[in-house]
């Protein structure tokens, strides 16, 4: 509920010797009330009255580059909730995050179930090949690592570096020099730099890879 502060009310407080009047976001101060406050040297402060009658100023939650009022944040979030927009906003923010990770200067822990899958361009848009890269040069690493899935398709692949694949589930087929090698869960492939291969899976395979 809005609260109006009039010139008469300010004058009465001024005669009592009061120098501070507490206000909040719902307070409306009339122009004449401001003039009277100036005459009596009364200051308007955002805060609440304590039992002693003194005004305790509401402190803002500050950052190094300025101040952010908790109440402003609360009202903004409340408005989003009331309009049913908070969920879509959080989802949109989540789309820009490749994965959730934590750690320090010594390690990086990636939550695999948060990783976003990207399409691997094999040259054939019908191929169902996806990957998510979790370790890169941005981590100060000399190798890249992540996960890949291949579903019922084959595609040519030329290694531009040394590559290692650990089959987590499903079947991974690799053709090299006309011979097909088949890997199952628990099996591991290593490829030399420059190897010309054909990747594939008769079902759906998920593998962890590392390249160097």
PDB file of C-alpha atoms in Angstrom:
ATOM      1  CA  UNK A   1       0.000   0.000   0.000  1.00  0.00           C
ATOM      2  CA  UNK A   2       1.280   3.457  -0.930  1.00  0.00           C
ATOM      3  CA  UNK A   3       2.033   5.850   1.925  1.00  0.00           C
ATOM      4  CA  UNK A   4       1.753   9.628   1.445  1.00  0.00           C
ATOM      5  CA  UNK A   5       3.927  12.037   3.405  1.00  0.00           C
ATOM      6  CA  UNK A   6       2.452  15.523   3.477  1.00  0.00           C
ATOM      7  CA  UNK A   7       3.950  18.888   4.393  1.00  0.00           C
ATOM      8  CA  UNK A   8       1.835  18.992   7.549  1.00  0.00           C
ATOM      9  CA  UNK A   9       3.186  15.628   8.735  1.00  0.00           C
ATOM     10  CA  UNK A  10       6.772  16.703   8.071  1.00  0.00           C
ATOM     11  CA  UNK A  11       6.226  19.986   9.918  1.00  0.00           C
ATOM     12  CA  UNK A  12       4.873  18.149  12.972  1.00  0.00           C
ATOM     13  CA  UNK A  13       7.915  15.878  13.044  1.00  0.00           C
ATOM     14  CA  UNK A  14      10.219  18.845  12.562  1.00  0.00           C
ATOM     15  CA  UNK A  15       8.766  20.604  15.596  1.00  0.00           C
ATOM     16  CA  UNK A  16       9.474  17.432  17.592  1.00  0.00           C
ATOM     17  CA  UNK A  17      13.127  17.693  16.593  1.00  0.00           C
ATOM     18  CA  UNK A  18      13.149  14.680  14.297  1.00  0.00           C
ATOM     19  CA  UNK A  19      15.899  14.838  11.683  1.00  0.00           C
ATOM     20  CA  UNK A  20      15.324  11.597   9.770  1.00  0.00           C
ATOM     21  CA  UNK A  21      12.153  10.162   8.224  1.00  0.00           C
ATOM     22  CA  UNK A  22      12.186   6.542   7.130  1.00  0.00           C
ATOM     23  CA  UNK A  23      10.688   5.763   3.723  1.00  0.00           C
ATOM     24  CA  UNK A  24      10.361   2.728   1.464  1.00  0.00           C
ATOM     25  CA  UNK A  25       9.494   2.028  -2.165  1.00  0.00           C
ATOM     26  CA  UNK A  26       5.797   2.592  -1.460  1.00  0.00           C
ATOM     27  CA  UNK A  27       6.323   6.062   0.034  1.00  0.00           C
ATOM     28  CA  UNK A  28       5.128   9.133  -1.861  1.00  0.00           C
ATOM     29  CA  UNK A  29       6.563  12.492  -0.765  1.00  0.00           C
ATOM     30  CA  UNK A  30       4.730  15.606  -1.882  1.00  0.00           C
ATOM     31  CA  UNK A  31       6.799  18.531  -3.249  1.00  0.00           C
ATOM     32  CA  UNK A  32       5.650  20.762  -0.386  1.00  0.00           C
ATOM     33  CA  UNK A  33       6.714  18.068   2.114  1.00  0.00           C
ATOM     34  CA  UNK A  34      10.208  18.140   0.614  1.00  0.00           C
ATOM     35  CA  UNK A  35      10.309  21.926   0.995  1.00  0.00           C
ATOM     36  CA  UNK A  36       9.277  21.734   4.653  1.00  0.00           C
ATOM     37  CA  UNK A  37      11.834  18.970   5.253  1.00  0.00           C
ATOM     38  CA  UNK A  38      14.552  21.226   3.852  1.00  0.00           C
ATOM     39  CA  UNK A  39      13.489  24.042   6.192  1.00  0.00           C
ATOM     40  CA  UNK A  40      13.755  21.802   9.259  1.00  0.00           C
ATOM     41  CA  UNK A  41      16.889  19.986   8.054  1.00  0.00           C
ATOM     42  CA  UNK A  42      15.045  16.683   7.841  1.00  0.00           C
ATOM     43  CA  UNK A  43      16.495  13.897   5.715  1.00  0.00           C
ATOM     44  CA  UNK A  44      14.507  11.144   3.994  1.00  0.00           C
ATOM     45  CA  UNK A  45      16.202   7.734   4.243  1.00  0.00           C
ATOM     46  CA  UNK A  46      15.260   4.320   2.892  1.00  0.00           C
ATOM     47  CA  UNK A  47      14.943   2.133   5.972  1.00  0.00           C
ATOM     48  CA  UNK A  48      12.757   0.955   8.844  1.00  0.00           C
ATOM     49  CA  UNK A  49      12.037   2.251  12.331  1.00  0.00           C
ATOM     50  CA  UNK A  50      13.465   0.370  15.287  1.00  0.00           C
ATOM     51  CA  UNK A  51      11.722   0.043  18.626  1.00  0.00           C
ATOM     52  CA  UNK A  52      13.732   3.021  19.867  1.00  0.00           C
ATOM     53  CA  UNK A  53      12.189   5.182  17.168  1.00  0.00           C
ATOM     54  CA  UNK A  54      15.419   5.581  15.223  1.00  0.00           C
ATOM     55  CA  UNK A  55      15.631   4.815  11.538  1.00  0.00           C
ATOM     56  CA  UNK A  56      17.799   1.915  10.454  1.00  0.00           C
ATOM     57  CA  UNK A  57      18.921   2.412   6.884  1.00  0.00           C
ATOM     58  CA  UNK A  58      18.427  -0.491   4.492  1.00  0.00           C
ATOM     59  CA  UNK A  59      21.821  -1.514   3.142  1.00  0.00           C
ATOM     60  CA  UNK A  60      22.182  -2.489  -0.481  1.00  0.00           C
ATOM     61  CA  UNK A  61      23.999  -5.604  -1.517  1.00  0.00           C
ATOM     62  CA  UNK A  62      26.991  -4.053  -3.209  1.00  0.00           C
ATOM     63  CA  UNK A  63      29.532  -5.179  -5.760  1.00  0.00           C
ATOM     64  CA  UNK A  64      32.906  -3.718  -6.596  1.00  0.00           C
ATOM     65  CA  UNK A  65      31.592  -1.910  -9.640  1.00  0.00           C
ATOM     66  CA  UNK A  66      28.510  -0.397  -8.017  1.00  0.00           C
ATOM     67  CA  UNK A  67      25.505  -1.201  -5.865  1.00  0.00           C
ATOM     68  CA  UNK A  68      22.695  -3.674  -6.434  1.00  0.00           C
ATOM     69  CA  UNK A  69      19.660  -3.389  -4.199  1.00  0.00           C
ATOM     70  CA  UNK A  70      18.273  -6.722  -2.976  1.00  0.00           C
ATOM     71  CA  UNK A  71      14.783  -5.296  -3.228  1.00  0.00           C
ATOM     72  CA  UNK A  72      15.273  -4.428  -6.890  1.00  0.00           C
ATOM     73  CA  UNK A  73      16.399  -7.994  -7.620  1.00  0.00           C
ATOM     74  CA  UNK A  74      13.512  -9.451  -5.613  1.00  0.00           C
ATOM     75  CA  UNK A  75      10.932  -7.328  -7.436  1.00  0.00           C
ATOM     76  CA  UNK A  76      12.405  -8.222 -10.830  1.00  0.00           C
ATOM     77  CA  UNK A  77      12.332 -11.967 -10.103  1.00  0.00           C
ATOM     78  CA  UNK A  78       8.840 -11.676  -8.631  1.00  0.00           C
ATOM     79  CA  UNK A  79       7.610  -9.956 -11.790  1.00  0.00           C
ATOM     80  CA  UNK A  80       9.087 -12.728 -13.959  1.00  0.00           C
ATOM     81  CA  UNK A  81       7.403 -15.386 -11.810  1.00  0.00           C
ATOM     82  CA  UNK A  82       4.039 -13.618 -11.987  1.00  0.00           C
ATOM     83  CA  UNK A  83       4.289 -13.371 -15.775  1.00  0.00           C
ATOM     84  CA  UNK A  84       5.408 -16.998 -16.098  1.00  0.00           C
ATOM     85  CA  UNK A  85       8.665 -15.940 -17.723  1.00  0.00           C
ATOM     86  CA  UNK A  86      11.219 -17.135 -15.166  1.00  0.00           C
ATOM     87  CA  UNK A  87      11.371 -20.731 -16.404  1.00  0.00           C
ATOM     88  CA  UNK A  88      11.906 -19.737 -20.037  1.00  0.00           C
ATOM     89  CA  UNK A  89      14.576 -17.230 -19.009  1.00  0.00           C
ATOM     90  CA  UNK A  90      16.503 -19.845 -17.026  1.00  0.00           C
ATOM     91  CA  UNK A  91      16.192 -22.300 -19.910  1.00  0.00           C
ATOM     92  CA  UNK A  92      17.540 -19.697 -22.313  1.00  0.00           C
ATOM     93  CA  UNK A  93      20.494 -19.019 -20.043  1.00  0.00           C
ATOM     94  CA  UNK A  94      21.144 -22.751 -19.838  1.00  0.00           C
ATOM     95  CA  UNK A  95      21.355 -22.972 -23.640  1.00  0.00           C
ATOM     96  CA  UNK A  96      24.445 -20.765 -23.612  1.00  0.00           C
ATOM     97  CA  UNK A  97      26.293 -23.018 -21.166  1.00  0.00           C
ATOM     98  CA  UNK A  98      28.123 -25.967 -22.775  1.00  0.00           C
ATOM     99  CA  UNK A  99      28.247 -27.847 -19.472  1.00  0.00           C
ATOM    100  CA  UNK A 100      28.446 -27.391 -15.715  1.00  0.00           C
ATOM    101  CA  UNK A 101      31.893 -27.818 -14.157  1.00  0.00           C
ATOM    102  CA  UNK A 102      33.781 -27.070 -10.977  1.00  0.00           C
ATOM    103  CA  UNK A 103      37.316 -27.336  -9.675  1.00  0.00           C
ATOM    104  CA  UNK A 104      40.441 -25.308  -8.998  1.00  0.00           C
ATOM    105  CA  UNK A 105      43.876 -24.700 -10.491  1.00  0.00           C
ATOM    106  CA  UNK A 106      44.678 -28.407 -10.161  1.00  0.00           C
ATOM    107  CA  UNK A 107      41.574 -30.074 -11.565  1.00  0.00           C
ATOM    108  CA  UNK A 108      38.317 -29.732 -13.478  1.00  0.00           C
ATOM    109  CA  UNK A 109      35.206 -31.791 -12.742  1.00  0.00           C
ATOM    110  CA  UNK A 110      32.574 -31.783 -15.505  1.00  0.00           C
ATOM    111  CA  UNK A 111      29.022 -32.918 -14.762  1.00  0.00           C
ATOM    112  CA  UNK A 112      28.439 -35.186 -17.748  1.00  0.00           C
ATOM    113  CA  UNK A 113      24.651 -35.053 -17.554  1.00  0.00           C
ATOM    114  CA  UNK A 114      24.767 -31.276 -18.117  1.00  0.00           C
ATOM    115  CA  UNK A 115      26.850 -31.392 -21.306  1.00  0.00           C
ATOM    116  CA  UNK A 116      25.198 -30.116 -24.495  1.00  0.00           C
ATOM    117  CA  UNK A 117      25.560 -32.311 -27.592  1.00  0.00           C
ATOM    118  CA  UNK A 118      26.652 -30.767 -30.894  1.00  0.00           C
ATOM    119  CA  UNK A 119      26.286 -32.170 -34.399  1.00  0.00           C
ATOM    120  CA  UNK A 120      29.514 -33.488 -35.935  1.00  0.00           C
ATOM    121  CA  UNK A 121      29.616 -32.531 -39.610  1.00  0.00           C
ATOM    122  CA  UNK A 122      30.458 -35.726 -41.497  1.00  0.00           C
ATOM    123  CA  UNK A 123      29.503 -34.325 -44.881  1.00  0.00           C
ATOM    124  CA  UNK A 124      26.189 -36.190 -44.825  1.00  0.00           C
ATOM    125  CA  UNK A 125      23.343 -34.370 -43.033  1.00  0.00           C
ATOM    126  CA  UNK A 126      21.519 -37.691 -42.589  1.00  0.00           C
ATOM    127  CA  UNK A 127      24.251 -39.055 -40.309  1.00  0.00           C
ATOM    128  CA  UNK A 128      23.422 -39.097 -36.606  1.00  0.00           C
ATOM    129  CA  UNK A 129      26.784 -38.226 -35.084  1.00  0.00           C
ATOM    130  CA  UNK A 130      27.047 -35.989 -32.021  1.00  0.00           C
ATOM    131  CA  UNK A 131      29.822 -34.947 -29.677  1.00  0.00           C
ATOM    132  CA  UNK A 132      30.562 -32.726 -26.701  1.00  0.00           C
ATOM    133  CA  UNK A 133      34.072 -31.505 -26.009  1.00  0.00           C
ATOM    134  CA  UNK A 134      34.764 -31.100 -22.301  1.00  0.00           C
ATOM    135  CA  UNK A 135      38.513 -30.456 -22.165  1.00  0.00           C
ATOM    136  CA  UNK A 136      40.238 -28.010 -24.536  1.00  0.00           C
ATOM    137  CA  UNK A 137      43.189 -25.638 -24.777  1.00  0.00           C
ATOM    138  CA  UNK A 138      41.079 -23.156 -22.811  1.00  0.00           C
ATOM    139  CA  UNK A 139      41.745 -25.380 -19.792  1.00  0.00           C
ATOM    140  CA  UNK A 140      45.483 -25.123 -20.330  1.00  0.00           C
ATOM    141  CA  UNK A 141      45.465 -28.667 -21.704  1.00  0.00           C
ATOM    142  CA  UNK A 142      47.612 -30.004 -24.545  1.00  0.00           C
ATOM    143  CA  UNK A 143      44.880 -32.499 -25.393  1.00  0.00           C
ATOM    144  CA  UNK A 144      41.174 -32.334 -26.160  1.00  0.00           C
ATOM    145  CA  UNK A 145      38.687 -34.787 -24.682  1.00  0.00           C
ATOM    146  CA  UNK A 146      34.969 -35.455 -24.654  1.00  0.00           C
ATOM    147  CA  UNK A 147      32.223 -37.858 -25.710  1.00  0.00           C
ATOM    148  CA  UNK A 148      30.914 -38.941 -29.112  1.00  0.00           C
ATOM    149  CA  UNK A 149      27.842 -40.902 -30.214  1.00  0.00           C
ATOM    150  CA  UNK A 150      27.315 -42.568 -33.591  1.00  0.00           C
ATOM    151  CA  UNK A 151      23.968 -44.081 -34.544  1.00  0.00           C
ATOM    152  CA  UNK A 152      23.518 -46.497 -37.464  1.00  0.00           C
ATOM    153  CA  UNK A 153      25.796 -44.764 -39.955  1.00  0.00           C
ATOM    154  CA  UNK A 154      29.343 -44.699 -41.355  1.00  0.00           C
ATOM    155  CA  UNK A 155      31.593 -41.805 -42.335  1.00  0.00           C
ATOM    156  CA  UNK A 156      35.213 -41.300 -43.456  1.00  0.00           C
ATOM    157  CA  UNK A 157      37.669 -39.829 -40.950  1.00  0.00           C
ATOM    158  CA  UNK A 158      41.272 -38.669 -41.314  1.00  0.00           C
ATOM    159  CA  UNK A 159      43.135 -38.159 -38.046  1.00  0.00           C
ATOM    160  CA  UNK A 160      44.861 -34.788 -37.777  1.00  0.00           C
ATOM    161  CA  UNK A 161      46.520 -35.858 -34.525  1.00  0.00           C
ATOM    162  CA  UNK A 162      46.804 -38.919 -32.299  1.00  0.00           C
ATOM    163  CA  UNK A 163      43.376 -40.061 -31.109  1.00  0.00           C
ATOM    164  CA  UNK A 164      42.144 -42.492 -28.449  1.00  0.00           C
ATOM    165  CA  UNK A 165      38.582 -43.834 -28.122  1.00  0.00           C
ATOM    166  CA  UNK A 166      37.186 -45.827 -25.191  1.00  0.00           C
ATOM    167  CA  UNK A 167      33.873 -47.553 -25.967  1.00  0.00           C
ATOM    168  CA  UNK A 168      31.384 -46.963 -23.146  1.00  0.00           C
ATOM    169  CA  UNK A 169      28.364 -48.678 -24.659  1.00  0.00           C
ATOM    170  CA  UNK A 170      27.236 -50.028 -28.017  1.00  0.00           C
ATOM    171  CA  UNK A 171      29.352 -51.103 -30.991  1.00  0.00           C
ATOM    172  CA  UNK A 172      32.062 -49.045 -32.695  1.00  0.00           C
ATOM    173  CA  UNK A 173      33.398 -50.207 -36.070  1.00  0.00           C
ATOM    174  CA  UNK A 174      36.606 -48.834 -37.570  1.00  0.00           C
ATOM    175  CA  UNK A 175      37.708 -49.650 -41.119  1.00  0.00           C
ATOM    176  CA  UNK A 176      41.437 -49.328 -41.857  1.00  0.00           C
ATOM    177  CA  UNK A 177      43.145 -50.460 -45.072  1.00  0.00           C
ATOM    178  CA  UNK A 178      40.078 -52.473 -46.068  1.00  0.00           C
ATOM    179  CA  UNK A 179      39.781 -54.354 -42.767  1.00  0.00           C
ATOM    180  CA  UNK A 180      36.992 -53.709 -40.245  1.00  0.00           C
ATOM    181  CA  UNK A 181      37.757 -53.748 -36.530  1.00  0.00           C
ATOM    182  CA  UNK A 182      34.861 -53.985 -34.073  1.00  0.00           C
ATOM    183  CA  UNK A 183      34.963 -52.619 -30.543  1.00  0.00           C
ATOM    184  CA  UNK A 184      32.445 -53.188 -27.765  1.00  0.00           C
ATOM    185  CA  UNK A 185      31.913 -51.807 -24.269  1.00  0.00           C
ATOM    186  CA  UNK A 186      35.245 -51.670 -22.446  1.00  0.00           C
ATOM    187  CA  UNK A 187      37.357 -51.796 -25.632  1.00  0.00           C
ATOM    188  CA  UNK A 188      39.796 -49.053 -26.601  1.00  0.00           C
ATOM    189  CA  UNK A 189      41.067 -47.800 -29.992  1.00  0.00           C
ATOM    190  CA  UNK A 190      44.236 -45.778 -30.630  1.00  0.00           C
ATOM    191  CA  UNK A 191      44.811 -44.012 -33.976  1.00  0.00           C
ATOM    192  CA  UNK A 192      48.026 -42.533 -35.312  1.00  0.00           C
ATOM    193  CA  UNK A 193      48.243 -39.029 -36.740  1.00  0.00           C
ATOM    194  CA  UNK A 194      47.388 -39.127 -40.451  1.00  0.00           C
ATOM    195  CA  UNK A 195      45.411 -42.384 -40.296  1.00  0.00           C
ATOM    196  CA  UNK A 196      42.627 -42.588 -42.886  1.00  0.00           C
ATOM    197  CA  UNK A 197      39.717 -44.508 -41.398  1.00  0.00           C
ATOM    198  CA  UNK A 198      35.997 -45.117 -41.617  1.00  0.00           C
ATOM    199  CA  UNK A 199      33.990 -44.763 -38.409  1.00  0.00           C
ATOM    200  CA  UNK A 200      30.629 -46.484 -37.964  1.00  0.00           C
ATOM    201  CA  UNK A 201      28.137 -48.250 -35.743  1.00  0.00           C
ATOM    202  CA  UNK A 202      25.453 -50.834 -36.596  1.00  0.00           C
ATOM    203  CA  UNK A 203      23.487 -49.752 -33.521  1.00  0.00           C
ATOM    204  CA  UNK A 204      24.360 -46.760 -31.359  1.00  0.00           C
ATOM    205  CA  UNK A 205      27.727 -46.324 -29.740  1.00  0.00           C
ATOM    206  CA  UNK A 206      28.855 -43.903 -27.064  1.00  0.00           C
ATOM    207  CA  UNK A 207      32.579 -43.442 -26.577  1.00  0.00           C
ATOM    208  CA  UNK A 208      34.975 -41.241 -24.655  1.00  0.00           C
ATOM    209  CA  UNK A 209      37.731 -39.744 -26.787  1.00  0.00           C
ATOM    210  CA  UNK A 210      40.993 -37.902 -26.210  1.00  0.00           C
ATOM    211  CA  UNK A 211      43.129 -36.287 -28.913  1.00  0.00           C
ATOM    212  CA  UNK A 212      46.691 -34.968 -28.783  1.00  0.00           C
TER     213      UNK A 212
END
